[in-house]
Amino acid sequence: MEDARTTTLYDAIGGDATVRSLTRRFYEIMDTAAEAAACRAVHPPSLAGSEAKLFDYLTGWLGGPPLYTDKHGHPMLRRRHFAASIGPEEIEGWLFCFRTALEESVDHPEFRKIILEPVTRLAHHMHNREG
């Protein structure tokens, strides 16, 4: 009988270490890049809580342990982000940080593409104001 194991994207990119590296770098970029100034402005002074939540969310979303849902329930991302004013500039800044961190953290270009396409759609889904 064949072994029917499935490799998740989480495992394929390197699991916990890669997701931790990605989220850490994401918020380092957000905290320093001029391209992310508008996005940074809608975050709290300390990014530690945001980093922890993104790590938990991405871990489960990529097929790893369901850390976010275990701690916080259903993501309801649009609802949870509605308190922040998110327009085109915030979205583009967020995507700049994510794309850069992804390029630096995930070696395989096809895996980056598989991750970036739905993340880009999700970022645009958070849009809740004009201008």
Steps between C-alpha positions, in 0.01 A plus 500: 500500500625851413574760764249778430666786684424853389759770527354834598629830374598567862731197496623563146628849581670396825228506764523698821846645435406642160165640611668659803770650278239628254287669765798645687642647180157625390467716811865613490436631150171660604673676787775648280396527133371830367279299261313364804451826694121516451462134592724539804292797616186286544685253725563538874836640620625149578472251215560197724132407532441545128802284422381224731152501345633497144732212590209305649275577203755414230600180678146364478423651160806331350397162639682494832345485846181712534658739749288802416163327513598317819577834669258743336229303321403559138728762341221729372785709359297776339295552817809496722669760279200729458613726787808594295459739210627296205523658157720447196814645663474274805435196281796571271726558801388174660556313175844660458598365843352158432655461154842608625490275806372210290783542247753502784348208693374248244757373255279325244344746250199275430417481871527881522256532210256251655507698826498851356198472269236431768675731750474782247128436454458491877686830545269667248199348677597700813436829312246696703543865399556701185802710423 
